[in-house]
mmCIF file of C-alpha atoms in Angstrom:
data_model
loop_
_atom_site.group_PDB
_atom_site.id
_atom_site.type_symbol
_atom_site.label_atom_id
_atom_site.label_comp_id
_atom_site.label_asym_id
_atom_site.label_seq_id
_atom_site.Cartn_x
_atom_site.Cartn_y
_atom_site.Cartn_z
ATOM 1 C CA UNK Z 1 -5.542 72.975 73.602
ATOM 2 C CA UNK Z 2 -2.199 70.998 73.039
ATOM 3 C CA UNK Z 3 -4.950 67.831 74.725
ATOM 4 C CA UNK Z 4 -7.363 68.289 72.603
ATOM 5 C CA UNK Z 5 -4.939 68.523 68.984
ATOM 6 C CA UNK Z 6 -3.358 65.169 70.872
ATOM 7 C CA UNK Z 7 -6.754 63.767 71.186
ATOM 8 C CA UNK Z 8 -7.447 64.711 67.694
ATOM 9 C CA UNK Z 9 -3.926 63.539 66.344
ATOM 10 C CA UNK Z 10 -4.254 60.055 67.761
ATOM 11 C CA UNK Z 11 -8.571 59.681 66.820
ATOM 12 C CA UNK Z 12 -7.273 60.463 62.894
ATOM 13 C CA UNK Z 13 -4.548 58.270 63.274
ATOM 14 C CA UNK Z 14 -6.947 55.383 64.388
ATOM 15 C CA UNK Z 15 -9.326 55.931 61.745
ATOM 16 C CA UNK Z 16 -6.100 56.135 59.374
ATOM 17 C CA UNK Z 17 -5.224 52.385 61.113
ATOM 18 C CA UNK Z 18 -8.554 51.197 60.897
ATOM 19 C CA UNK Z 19 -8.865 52.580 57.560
ATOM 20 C CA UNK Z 20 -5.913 50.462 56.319
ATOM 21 C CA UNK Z 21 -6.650 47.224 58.203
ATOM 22 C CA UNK Z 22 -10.148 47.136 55.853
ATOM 23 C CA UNK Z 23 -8.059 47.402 52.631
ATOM 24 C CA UNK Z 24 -8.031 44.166 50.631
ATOM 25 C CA UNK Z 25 -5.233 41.915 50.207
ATOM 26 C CA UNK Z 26 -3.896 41.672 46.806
ATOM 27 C CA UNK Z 27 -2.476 38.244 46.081
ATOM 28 C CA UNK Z 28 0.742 38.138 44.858
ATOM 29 C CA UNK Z 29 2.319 35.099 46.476
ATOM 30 C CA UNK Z 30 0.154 32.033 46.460
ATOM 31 C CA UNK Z 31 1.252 28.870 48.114
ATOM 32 C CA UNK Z 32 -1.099 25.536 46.805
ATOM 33 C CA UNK Z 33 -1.356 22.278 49.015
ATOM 34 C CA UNK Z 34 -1.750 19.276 46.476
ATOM 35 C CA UNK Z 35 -0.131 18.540 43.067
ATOM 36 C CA UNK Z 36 -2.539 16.578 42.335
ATOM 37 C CA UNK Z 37 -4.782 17.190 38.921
ATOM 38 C CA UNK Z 38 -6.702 20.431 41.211
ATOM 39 C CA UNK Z 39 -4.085 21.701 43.077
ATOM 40 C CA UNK Z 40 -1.814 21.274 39.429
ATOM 41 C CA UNK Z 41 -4.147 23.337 37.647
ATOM 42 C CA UNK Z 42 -4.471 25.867 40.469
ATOM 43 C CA UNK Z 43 -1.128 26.306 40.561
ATOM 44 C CA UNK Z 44 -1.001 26.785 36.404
ATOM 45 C CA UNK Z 45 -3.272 28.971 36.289
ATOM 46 C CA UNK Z 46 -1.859 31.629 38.855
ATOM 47 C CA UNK Z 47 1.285 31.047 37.388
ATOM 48 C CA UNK Z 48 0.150 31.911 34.105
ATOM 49 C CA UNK Z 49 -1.672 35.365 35.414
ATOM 50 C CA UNK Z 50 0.965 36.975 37.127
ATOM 51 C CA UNK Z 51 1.217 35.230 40.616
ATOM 52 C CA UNK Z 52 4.169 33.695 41.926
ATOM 53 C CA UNK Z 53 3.277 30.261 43.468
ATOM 54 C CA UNK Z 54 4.977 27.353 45.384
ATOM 55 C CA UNK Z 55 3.527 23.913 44.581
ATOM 56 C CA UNK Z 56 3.445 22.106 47.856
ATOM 57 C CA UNK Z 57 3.263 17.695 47.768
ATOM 58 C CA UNK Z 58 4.621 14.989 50.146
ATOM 59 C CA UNK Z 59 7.883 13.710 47.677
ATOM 60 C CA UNK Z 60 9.775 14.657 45.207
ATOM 61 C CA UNK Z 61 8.268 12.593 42.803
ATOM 62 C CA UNK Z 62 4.956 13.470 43.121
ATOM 63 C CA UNK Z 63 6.150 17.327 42.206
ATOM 64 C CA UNK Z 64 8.108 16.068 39.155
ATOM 65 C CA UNK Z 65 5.321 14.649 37.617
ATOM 66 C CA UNK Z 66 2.665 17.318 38.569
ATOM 67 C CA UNK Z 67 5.714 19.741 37.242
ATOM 68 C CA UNK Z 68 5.243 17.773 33.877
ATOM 69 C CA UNK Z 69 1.902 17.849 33.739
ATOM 70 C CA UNK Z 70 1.461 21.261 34.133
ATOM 71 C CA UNK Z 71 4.169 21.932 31.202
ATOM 72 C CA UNK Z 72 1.932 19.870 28.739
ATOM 73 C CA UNK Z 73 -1.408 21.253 29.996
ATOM 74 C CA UNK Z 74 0.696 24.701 29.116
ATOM 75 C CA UNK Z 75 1.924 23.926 25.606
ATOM 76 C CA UNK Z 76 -1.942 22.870 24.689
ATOM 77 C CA UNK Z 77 -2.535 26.095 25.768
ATOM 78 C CA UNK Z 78 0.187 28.180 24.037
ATOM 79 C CA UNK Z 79 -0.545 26.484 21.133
ATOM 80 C CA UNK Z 80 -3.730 27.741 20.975
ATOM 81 C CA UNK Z 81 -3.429 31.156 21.945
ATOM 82 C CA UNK Z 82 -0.338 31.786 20.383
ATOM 83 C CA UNK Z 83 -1.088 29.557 17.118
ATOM 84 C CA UNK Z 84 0.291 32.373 14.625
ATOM 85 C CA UNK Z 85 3.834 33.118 17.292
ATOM 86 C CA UNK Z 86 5.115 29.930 18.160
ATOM 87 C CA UNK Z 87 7.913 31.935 19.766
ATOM 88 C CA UNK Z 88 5.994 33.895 21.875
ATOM 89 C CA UNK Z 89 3.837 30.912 22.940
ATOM 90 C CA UNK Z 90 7.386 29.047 23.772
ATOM 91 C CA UNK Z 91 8.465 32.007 25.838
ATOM 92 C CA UNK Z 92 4.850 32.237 27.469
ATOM 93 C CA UNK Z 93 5.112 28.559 28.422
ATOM 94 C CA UNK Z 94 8.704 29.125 30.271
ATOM 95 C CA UNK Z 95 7.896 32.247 32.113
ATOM 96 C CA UNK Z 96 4.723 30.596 33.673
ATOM 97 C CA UNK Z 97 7.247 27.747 34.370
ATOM 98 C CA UNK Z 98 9.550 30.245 35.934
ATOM 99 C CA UNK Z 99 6.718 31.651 38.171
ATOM 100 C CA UNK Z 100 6.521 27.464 39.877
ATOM 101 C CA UNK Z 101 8.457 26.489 42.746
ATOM 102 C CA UNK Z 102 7.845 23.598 44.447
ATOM 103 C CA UNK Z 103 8.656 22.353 47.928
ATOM 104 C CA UNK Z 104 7.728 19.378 50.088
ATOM 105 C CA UNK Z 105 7.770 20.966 53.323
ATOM 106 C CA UNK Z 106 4.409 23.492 53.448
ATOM 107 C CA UNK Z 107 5.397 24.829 57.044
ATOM 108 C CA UNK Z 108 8.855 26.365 55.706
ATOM 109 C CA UNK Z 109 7.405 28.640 52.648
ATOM 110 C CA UNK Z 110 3.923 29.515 54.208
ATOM 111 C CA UNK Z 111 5.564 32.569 55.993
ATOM 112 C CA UNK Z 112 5.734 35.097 53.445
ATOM 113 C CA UNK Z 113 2.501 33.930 51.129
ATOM 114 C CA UNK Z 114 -0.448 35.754 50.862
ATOM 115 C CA UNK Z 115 -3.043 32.902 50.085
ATOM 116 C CA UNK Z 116 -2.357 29.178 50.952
ATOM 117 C CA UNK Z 117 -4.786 27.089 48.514
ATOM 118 C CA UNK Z 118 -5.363 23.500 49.840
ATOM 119 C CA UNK Z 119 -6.055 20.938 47.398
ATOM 120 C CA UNK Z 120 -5.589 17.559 48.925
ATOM 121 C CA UNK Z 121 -7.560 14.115 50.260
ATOM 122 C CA UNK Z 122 -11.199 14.702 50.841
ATOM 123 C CA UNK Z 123 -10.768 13.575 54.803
ATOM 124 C CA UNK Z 124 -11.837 16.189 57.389
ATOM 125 C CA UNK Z 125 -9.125 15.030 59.848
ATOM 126 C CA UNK Z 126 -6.200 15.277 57.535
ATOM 127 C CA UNK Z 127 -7.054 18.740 56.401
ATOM 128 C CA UNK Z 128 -7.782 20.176 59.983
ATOM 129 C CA UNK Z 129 -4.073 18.782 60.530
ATOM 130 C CA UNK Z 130 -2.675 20.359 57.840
ATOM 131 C CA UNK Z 131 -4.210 24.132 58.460
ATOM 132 C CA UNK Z 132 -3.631 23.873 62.389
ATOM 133 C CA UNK Z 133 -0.159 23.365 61.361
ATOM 134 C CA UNK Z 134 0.551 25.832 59.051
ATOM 135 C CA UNK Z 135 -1.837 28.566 61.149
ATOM 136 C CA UNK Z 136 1.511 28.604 63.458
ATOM 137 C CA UNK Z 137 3.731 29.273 60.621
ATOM 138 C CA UNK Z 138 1.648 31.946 58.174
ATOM 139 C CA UNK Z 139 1.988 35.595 58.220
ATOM 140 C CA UNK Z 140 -0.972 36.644 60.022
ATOM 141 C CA UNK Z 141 -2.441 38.543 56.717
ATOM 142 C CA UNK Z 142 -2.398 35.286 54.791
ATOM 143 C CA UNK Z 143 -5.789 33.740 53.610
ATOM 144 C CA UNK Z 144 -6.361 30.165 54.358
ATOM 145 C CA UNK Z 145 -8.918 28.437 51.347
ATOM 146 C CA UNK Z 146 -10.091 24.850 51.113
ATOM 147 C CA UNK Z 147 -10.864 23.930 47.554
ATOM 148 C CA UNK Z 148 -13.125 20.889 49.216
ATOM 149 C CA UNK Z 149 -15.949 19.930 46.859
ATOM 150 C CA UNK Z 150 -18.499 18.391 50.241
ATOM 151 C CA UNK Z 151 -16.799 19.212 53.334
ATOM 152 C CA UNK Z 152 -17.935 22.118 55.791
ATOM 153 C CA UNK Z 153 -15.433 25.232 55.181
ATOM 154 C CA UNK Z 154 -16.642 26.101 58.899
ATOM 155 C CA UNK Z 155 -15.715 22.781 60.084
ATOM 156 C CA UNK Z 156 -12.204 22.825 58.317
ATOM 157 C CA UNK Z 157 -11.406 26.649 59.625
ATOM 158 C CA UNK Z 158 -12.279 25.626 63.050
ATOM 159 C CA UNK Z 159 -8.913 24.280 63.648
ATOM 160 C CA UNK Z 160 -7.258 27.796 62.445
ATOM 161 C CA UNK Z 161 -6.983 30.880 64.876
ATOM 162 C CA UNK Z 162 -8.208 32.665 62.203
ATOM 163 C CA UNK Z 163 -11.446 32.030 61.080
ATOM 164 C CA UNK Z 164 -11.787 35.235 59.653
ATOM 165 C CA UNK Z 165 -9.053 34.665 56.783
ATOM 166 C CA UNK Z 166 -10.412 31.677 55.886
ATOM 167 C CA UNK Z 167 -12.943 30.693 53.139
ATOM 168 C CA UNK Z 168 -13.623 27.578 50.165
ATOM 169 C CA UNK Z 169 -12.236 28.821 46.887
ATOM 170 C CA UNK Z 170 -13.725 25.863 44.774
ATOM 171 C CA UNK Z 171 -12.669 25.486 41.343
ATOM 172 C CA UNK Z 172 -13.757 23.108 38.596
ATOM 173 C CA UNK Z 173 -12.130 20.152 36.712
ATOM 174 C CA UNK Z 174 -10.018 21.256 34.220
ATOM 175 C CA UNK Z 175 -8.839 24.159 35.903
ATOM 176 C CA UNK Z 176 -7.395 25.984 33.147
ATOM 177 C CA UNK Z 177 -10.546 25.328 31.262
ATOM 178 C CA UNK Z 178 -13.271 25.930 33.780
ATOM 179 C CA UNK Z 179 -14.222 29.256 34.156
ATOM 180 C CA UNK Z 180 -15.971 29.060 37.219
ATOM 181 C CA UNK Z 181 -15.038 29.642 41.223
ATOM 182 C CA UNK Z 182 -17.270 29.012 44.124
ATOM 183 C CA UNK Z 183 -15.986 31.419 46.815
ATOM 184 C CA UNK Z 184 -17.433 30.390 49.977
ATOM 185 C CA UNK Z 185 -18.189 32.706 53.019
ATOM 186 C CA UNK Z 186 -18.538 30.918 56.848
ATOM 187 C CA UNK Z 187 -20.360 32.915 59.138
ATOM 188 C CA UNK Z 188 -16.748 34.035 60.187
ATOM 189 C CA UNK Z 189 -15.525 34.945 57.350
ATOM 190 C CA UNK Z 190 -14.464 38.948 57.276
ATOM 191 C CA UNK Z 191 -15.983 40.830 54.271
ATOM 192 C CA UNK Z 192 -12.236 41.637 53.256
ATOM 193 C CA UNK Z 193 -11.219 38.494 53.202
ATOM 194 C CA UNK Z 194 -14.113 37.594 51.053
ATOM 195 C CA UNK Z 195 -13.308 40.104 48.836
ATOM 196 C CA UNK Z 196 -9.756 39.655 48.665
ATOM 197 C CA UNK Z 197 -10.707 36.324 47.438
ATOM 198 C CA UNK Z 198 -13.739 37.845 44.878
ATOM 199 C CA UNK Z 199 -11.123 40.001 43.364
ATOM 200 C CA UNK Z 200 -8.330 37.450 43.494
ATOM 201 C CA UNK Z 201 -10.683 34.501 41.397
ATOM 202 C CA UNK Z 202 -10.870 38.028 38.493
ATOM 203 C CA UNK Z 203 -7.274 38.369 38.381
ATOM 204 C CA UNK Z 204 -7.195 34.401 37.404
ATOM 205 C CA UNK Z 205 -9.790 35.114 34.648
ATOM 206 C CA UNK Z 206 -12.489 33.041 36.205
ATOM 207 C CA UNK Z 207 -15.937 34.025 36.839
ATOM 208 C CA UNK Z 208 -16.636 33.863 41.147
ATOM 209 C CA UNK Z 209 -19.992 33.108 42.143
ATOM 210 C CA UNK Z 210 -20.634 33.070 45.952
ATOM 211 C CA UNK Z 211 -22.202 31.273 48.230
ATOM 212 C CA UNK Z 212 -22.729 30.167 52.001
ATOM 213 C CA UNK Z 213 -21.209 27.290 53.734
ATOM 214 C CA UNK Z 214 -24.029 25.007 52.755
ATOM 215 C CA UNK Z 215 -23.337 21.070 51.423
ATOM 216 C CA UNK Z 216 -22.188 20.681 47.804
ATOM 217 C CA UNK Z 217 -22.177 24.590 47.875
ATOM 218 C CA UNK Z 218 -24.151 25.224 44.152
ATOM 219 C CA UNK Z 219 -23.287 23.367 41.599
ATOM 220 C CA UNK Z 220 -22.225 20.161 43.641
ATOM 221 C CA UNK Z 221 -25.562 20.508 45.628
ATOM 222 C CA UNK Z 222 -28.276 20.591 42.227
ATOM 223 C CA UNK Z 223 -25.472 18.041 39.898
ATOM 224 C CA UNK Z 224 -25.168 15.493 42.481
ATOM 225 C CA UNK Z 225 -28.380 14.681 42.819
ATOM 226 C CA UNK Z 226 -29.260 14.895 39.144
ATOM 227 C CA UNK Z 227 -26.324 12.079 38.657
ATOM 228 C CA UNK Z 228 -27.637 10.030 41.645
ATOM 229 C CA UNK Z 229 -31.111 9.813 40.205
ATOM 230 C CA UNK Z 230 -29.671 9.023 36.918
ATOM 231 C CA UNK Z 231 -27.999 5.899 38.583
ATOM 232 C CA UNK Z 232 -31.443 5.204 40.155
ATOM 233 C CA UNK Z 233 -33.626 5.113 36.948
ATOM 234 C CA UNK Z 234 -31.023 3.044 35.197
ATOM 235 C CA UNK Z 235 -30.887 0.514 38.518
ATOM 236 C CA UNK Z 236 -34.797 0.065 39.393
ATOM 237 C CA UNK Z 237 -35.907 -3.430 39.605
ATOM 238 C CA UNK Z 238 -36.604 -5.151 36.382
ATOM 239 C CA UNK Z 239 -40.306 -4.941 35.358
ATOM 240 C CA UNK Z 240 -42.776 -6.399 32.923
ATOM 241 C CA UNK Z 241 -43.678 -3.461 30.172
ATOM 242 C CA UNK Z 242 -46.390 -3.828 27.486
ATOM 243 C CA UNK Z 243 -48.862 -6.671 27.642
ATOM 244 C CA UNK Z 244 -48.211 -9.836 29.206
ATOM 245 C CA UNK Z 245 -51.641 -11.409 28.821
ATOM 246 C CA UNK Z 246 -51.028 -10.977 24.923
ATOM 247 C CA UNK Z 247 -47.776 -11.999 24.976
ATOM 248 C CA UNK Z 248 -46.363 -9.057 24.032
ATOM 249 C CA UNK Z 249 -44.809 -7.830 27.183
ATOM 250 C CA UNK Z 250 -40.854 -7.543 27.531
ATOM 251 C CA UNK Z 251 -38.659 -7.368 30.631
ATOM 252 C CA UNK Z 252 -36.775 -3.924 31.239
ATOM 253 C CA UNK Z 253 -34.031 -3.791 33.521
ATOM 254 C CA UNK Z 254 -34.355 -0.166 35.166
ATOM 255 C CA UNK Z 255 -36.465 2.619 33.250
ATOM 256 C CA UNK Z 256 -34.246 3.021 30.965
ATOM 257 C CA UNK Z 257 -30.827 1.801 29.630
ATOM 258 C CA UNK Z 258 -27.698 4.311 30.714
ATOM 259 C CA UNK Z 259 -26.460 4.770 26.727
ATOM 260 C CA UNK Z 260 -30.344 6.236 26.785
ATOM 261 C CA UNK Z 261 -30.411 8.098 29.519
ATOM 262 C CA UNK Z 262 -27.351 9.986 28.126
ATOM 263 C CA UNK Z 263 -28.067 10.474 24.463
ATOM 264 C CA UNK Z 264 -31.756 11.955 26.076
ATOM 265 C CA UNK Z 265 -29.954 14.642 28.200
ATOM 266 C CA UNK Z 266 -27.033 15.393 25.752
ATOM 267 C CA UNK Z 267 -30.035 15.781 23.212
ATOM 268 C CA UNK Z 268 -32.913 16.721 25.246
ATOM 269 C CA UNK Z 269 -31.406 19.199 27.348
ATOM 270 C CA UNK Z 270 -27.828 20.428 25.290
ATOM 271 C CA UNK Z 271 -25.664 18.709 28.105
ATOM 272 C CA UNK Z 272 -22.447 18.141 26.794
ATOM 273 C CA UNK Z 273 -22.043 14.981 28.539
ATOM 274 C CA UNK Z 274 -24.398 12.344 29.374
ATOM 275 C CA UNK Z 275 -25.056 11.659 33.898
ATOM 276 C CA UNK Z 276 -22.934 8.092 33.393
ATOM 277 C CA UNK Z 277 -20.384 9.761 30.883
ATOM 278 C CA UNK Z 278 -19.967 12.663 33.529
ATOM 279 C CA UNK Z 279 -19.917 10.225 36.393
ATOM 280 C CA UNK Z 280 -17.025 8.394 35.201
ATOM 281 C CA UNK Z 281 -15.342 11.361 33.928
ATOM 282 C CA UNK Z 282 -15.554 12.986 37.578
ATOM 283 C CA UNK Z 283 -14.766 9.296 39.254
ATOM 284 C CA UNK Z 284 -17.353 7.299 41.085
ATOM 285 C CA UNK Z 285 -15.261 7.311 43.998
ATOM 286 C CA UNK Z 286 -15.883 10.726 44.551
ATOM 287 C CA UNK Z 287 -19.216 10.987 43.751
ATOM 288 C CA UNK Z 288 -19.822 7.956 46.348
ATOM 289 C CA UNK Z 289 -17.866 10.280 48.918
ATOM 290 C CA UNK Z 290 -19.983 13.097 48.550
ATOM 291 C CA UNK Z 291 -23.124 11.042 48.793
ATOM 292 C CA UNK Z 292 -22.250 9.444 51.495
ATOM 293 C CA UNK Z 293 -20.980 12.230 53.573
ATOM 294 C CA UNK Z 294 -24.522 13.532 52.896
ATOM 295 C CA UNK Z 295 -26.319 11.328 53.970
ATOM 296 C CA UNK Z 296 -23.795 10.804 57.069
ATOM 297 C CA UNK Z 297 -25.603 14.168 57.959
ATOM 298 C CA UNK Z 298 -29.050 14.026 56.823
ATOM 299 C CA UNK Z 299 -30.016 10.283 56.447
ATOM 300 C CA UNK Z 300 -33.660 10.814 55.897
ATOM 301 C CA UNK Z 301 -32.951 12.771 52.528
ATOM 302 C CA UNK Z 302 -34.162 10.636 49.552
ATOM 303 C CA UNK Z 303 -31.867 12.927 47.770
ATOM 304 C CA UNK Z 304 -28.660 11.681 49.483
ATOM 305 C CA UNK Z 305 -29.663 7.989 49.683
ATOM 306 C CA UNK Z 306 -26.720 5.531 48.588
ATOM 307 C CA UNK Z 307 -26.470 3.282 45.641
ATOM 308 C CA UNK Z 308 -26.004 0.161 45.268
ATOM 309 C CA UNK Z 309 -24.658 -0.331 41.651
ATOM 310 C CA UNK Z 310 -22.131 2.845 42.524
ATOM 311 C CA UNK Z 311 -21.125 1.019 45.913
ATOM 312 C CA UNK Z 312 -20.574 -2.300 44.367
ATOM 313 C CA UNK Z 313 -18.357 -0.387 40.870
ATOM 314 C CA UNK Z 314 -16.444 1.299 43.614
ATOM 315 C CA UNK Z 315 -15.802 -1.810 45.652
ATOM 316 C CA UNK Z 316 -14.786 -3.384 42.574
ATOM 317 C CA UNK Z 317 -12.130 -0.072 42.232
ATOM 318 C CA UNK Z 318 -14.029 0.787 39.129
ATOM 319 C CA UNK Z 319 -14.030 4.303 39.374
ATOM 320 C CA UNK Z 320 -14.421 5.425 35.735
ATOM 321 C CA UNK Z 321 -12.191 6.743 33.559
ATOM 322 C CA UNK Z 322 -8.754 6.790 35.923
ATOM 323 C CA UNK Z 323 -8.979 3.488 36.064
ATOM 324 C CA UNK Z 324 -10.364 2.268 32.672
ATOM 325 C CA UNK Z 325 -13.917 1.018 33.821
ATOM 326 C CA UNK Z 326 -17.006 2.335 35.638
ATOM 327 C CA UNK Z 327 -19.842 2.550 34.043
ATOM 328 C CA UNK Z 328 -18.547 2.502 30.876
ATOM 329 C CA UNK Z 329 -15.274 0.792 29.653
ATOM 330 C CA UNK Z 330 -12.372 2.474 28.729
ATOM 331 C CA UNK Z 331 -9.275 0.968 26.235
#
C-alpha cells in the first residue's frame, strides 16, 4: 500500500511539474539588442506598457542619442494622448523613462531577463555571434527573438542551445505607430514559447499575426515584390509609343514615369504612399538587401531578380530619405 500511495505521490507530482513547465512566460523584464530606430522603438514601447527594459548598443554614445530619441518620440506621444493633462502626460513621459536602462555590455544583464529582443545589422554571421554568446549567459526560461525583416529565424536560432525559446518577433517602422507584429514559429519552436510571445505582442497593444519561417515572412514577402516591379515598369527600355509613320509617335522612358506610378496607387488603390515614396522612406539599401538575399537563394525567381537603377542609387549611397536622395530628393 505505502508503494503504491508513493507511486501515486510522485505520478501527481510529475504531472504537477509537467503541468507547470507548459505554463507561459509572462514578460516582465525585456532586454533589446540595438538602439537603433527598431530596437529604440521596441524598447519605447515596452517601456511605456509596463515592462522594464535594458537598451543594449556598442558605446555610450550611441545610447545617449537613442535615449533622446526615444524621449521626443514620447512627448509626441503624450501630447497627444494626454492633450487636455499636460501634467499627467509629463509624468507619463518620465515614468516610461524610468522603466529604460541602458548598458553596453549585453552578456552582463541577459541573466535575469525574460525576453532578449535583437534588433541589429541585417548580417547572418554577426547575429549568430551575438545569440551564441548570450545563450551562455541567459536564464534558461528566457526567449531569444530576432526582429530580422529577410533572414531565416531557423538559421539564426541554430547557433542557440535552445531552439525551442527562440522565434522572429518582427515589428514595423514606426514602432510606436505600427500596430502590427509578425511572430514567427521555426519548426522548433515550442507552442509556449510561441505563445508567450502571442500574448506578450497584446500586452504591447499591437495586433500579432503569425506565420512560418518562410522569406520576407507576410508582409515583406507580397510588398517587396510589389516595390521591385514598381522599379521595373518605371526602368524598361525606352520605346516608341503612338505612330511613328505619322509622325506622331513620342519616346517613353519606362511604362510609366515614377511621380505616376505613385499618384496611380495612392489614388487607384488608397495606398498612403506611393512604391518610390515608400522605397525611399524604408531605404533602398535595405530593400536591395532583401532582394538580393532572395535571389542569393532562389535565383531563377523573376520575382527576386535585381535592379539595376536600385543597384546603381545604392552604389551612389543614395538610399532615400536618411540620406537626402534616392529616388526622390530630399532638402
Amino acid at each position: 500500500m505505502a508503494f503504491v500511495t508513493r507511486q501515486f505521490m510522485r505520478s501527481v507530482s510529475s504531472s504537477s511539474t509537467a503541468s507547470a513547465s507548459a505554463k507561459k512566460i509572462i514578460v516582465k523584464h525585456v532586454t533589446v539588442i540595438g538602439g537603433g530606430l527598431m530596437g529604440a522603438g521596441i524598447a519605447q514601447v515596452a517601456a511605456a506598457t509596463g515592462h522594464t527594459v535594458v537598451l543594449v548598443d556598442q558605446t555610450e554614445d550611441i545610447l545617449a542619442k537613442s535615449k533622446k530619441g526615444i524621449e521626443e518620440s514620447l512627448r509626441k506621444v503624450a501630447k497627444k494622448k494626454f492633450a487636455e493633462n499636460p501634467k499627467a502626460g509629463d509624468e507619463f513621459v518620465e515614468k516610461t523613462l524610468s522603466s529604460i536602462a541602458t548598458s553596453t555590455d549585453a552578456a552582463s544583464v541577459v541573466h535575469s531577463t525574460d525576453l532578449v529582443v535583437e534588433a541589429i545589422v541585417e548580417n547572418l554571421k554577426v547575429k549568430n555571434e551575438l545569440f551564441k554568446r548570450l545563450d551562455k549567459f541567459a536564464a534558461e526560461h528566457t526567449i531569444f527573438a530576432s526582429n530580422t525583416s529577410s533572414l531565416q529565424i531557423t538559421s539564426i536560432a541554430n547557433a542557440t542551445t535552445r531552439q525551442d525559446r527562440f522565434a522572429g518577433l518582427h515589428f514595423f517602422n514606426p514602432v510606436p505607430v505600427m500596430k502590427l507584429v509578425e511572430v514567427i514559429k521555426t519548426p522548433m519552436t515550442s507552442q509556449k514559447t510561441f505563445e508567450s510571445l502571442i500574448d506578450f505582442s497584446k500586452a504591447l497593444g499591437k495586433h500579432p499575426v503569425s506565420c512560418k519561417d518562410t522569406p520576407g515572412f507576410i508582409v515583406n514577402r507580397l510588398l517587396v515584390p510589389y516595390l521591385m516591379e514598381a522599379i521595373r515598369l518605371y526602368e524598361r527600355d525606352s520605346q516608341m509609343c503612338g505612330d511613328s509613320n505619322s509622325g506622331l509617335g513620342f519616346s517613353l522612358k519606362g511604362d510609366a514615369s515614377k511621380e505616376d506610378i505613385d499618384t496611380a496607387m495612392k489614388l487607384g488603390a488608397g495606398y498612403p504612399m506611393g512604391p518610390f515614396e515608400l522605397l525611399d522612406y524604408v531605404g533602398l539599401d535595405t530593400t536591395k538587401f532583401i532582394v538580393d538575399g532572395w535571389h542569393e537563394m532562389d535565383a531563377e525567381n523573376p520575382l527576386h531578380q535585381p535592379s539595376p537603377s536600385l543597384n546603381k542609387l545604392v552604389a551612389e549611397n543614395k538610399f532615400g530619405k536618411k540620406t537626402g536622395e534616392g529616388f526622390y530628393k530630399y532638402k
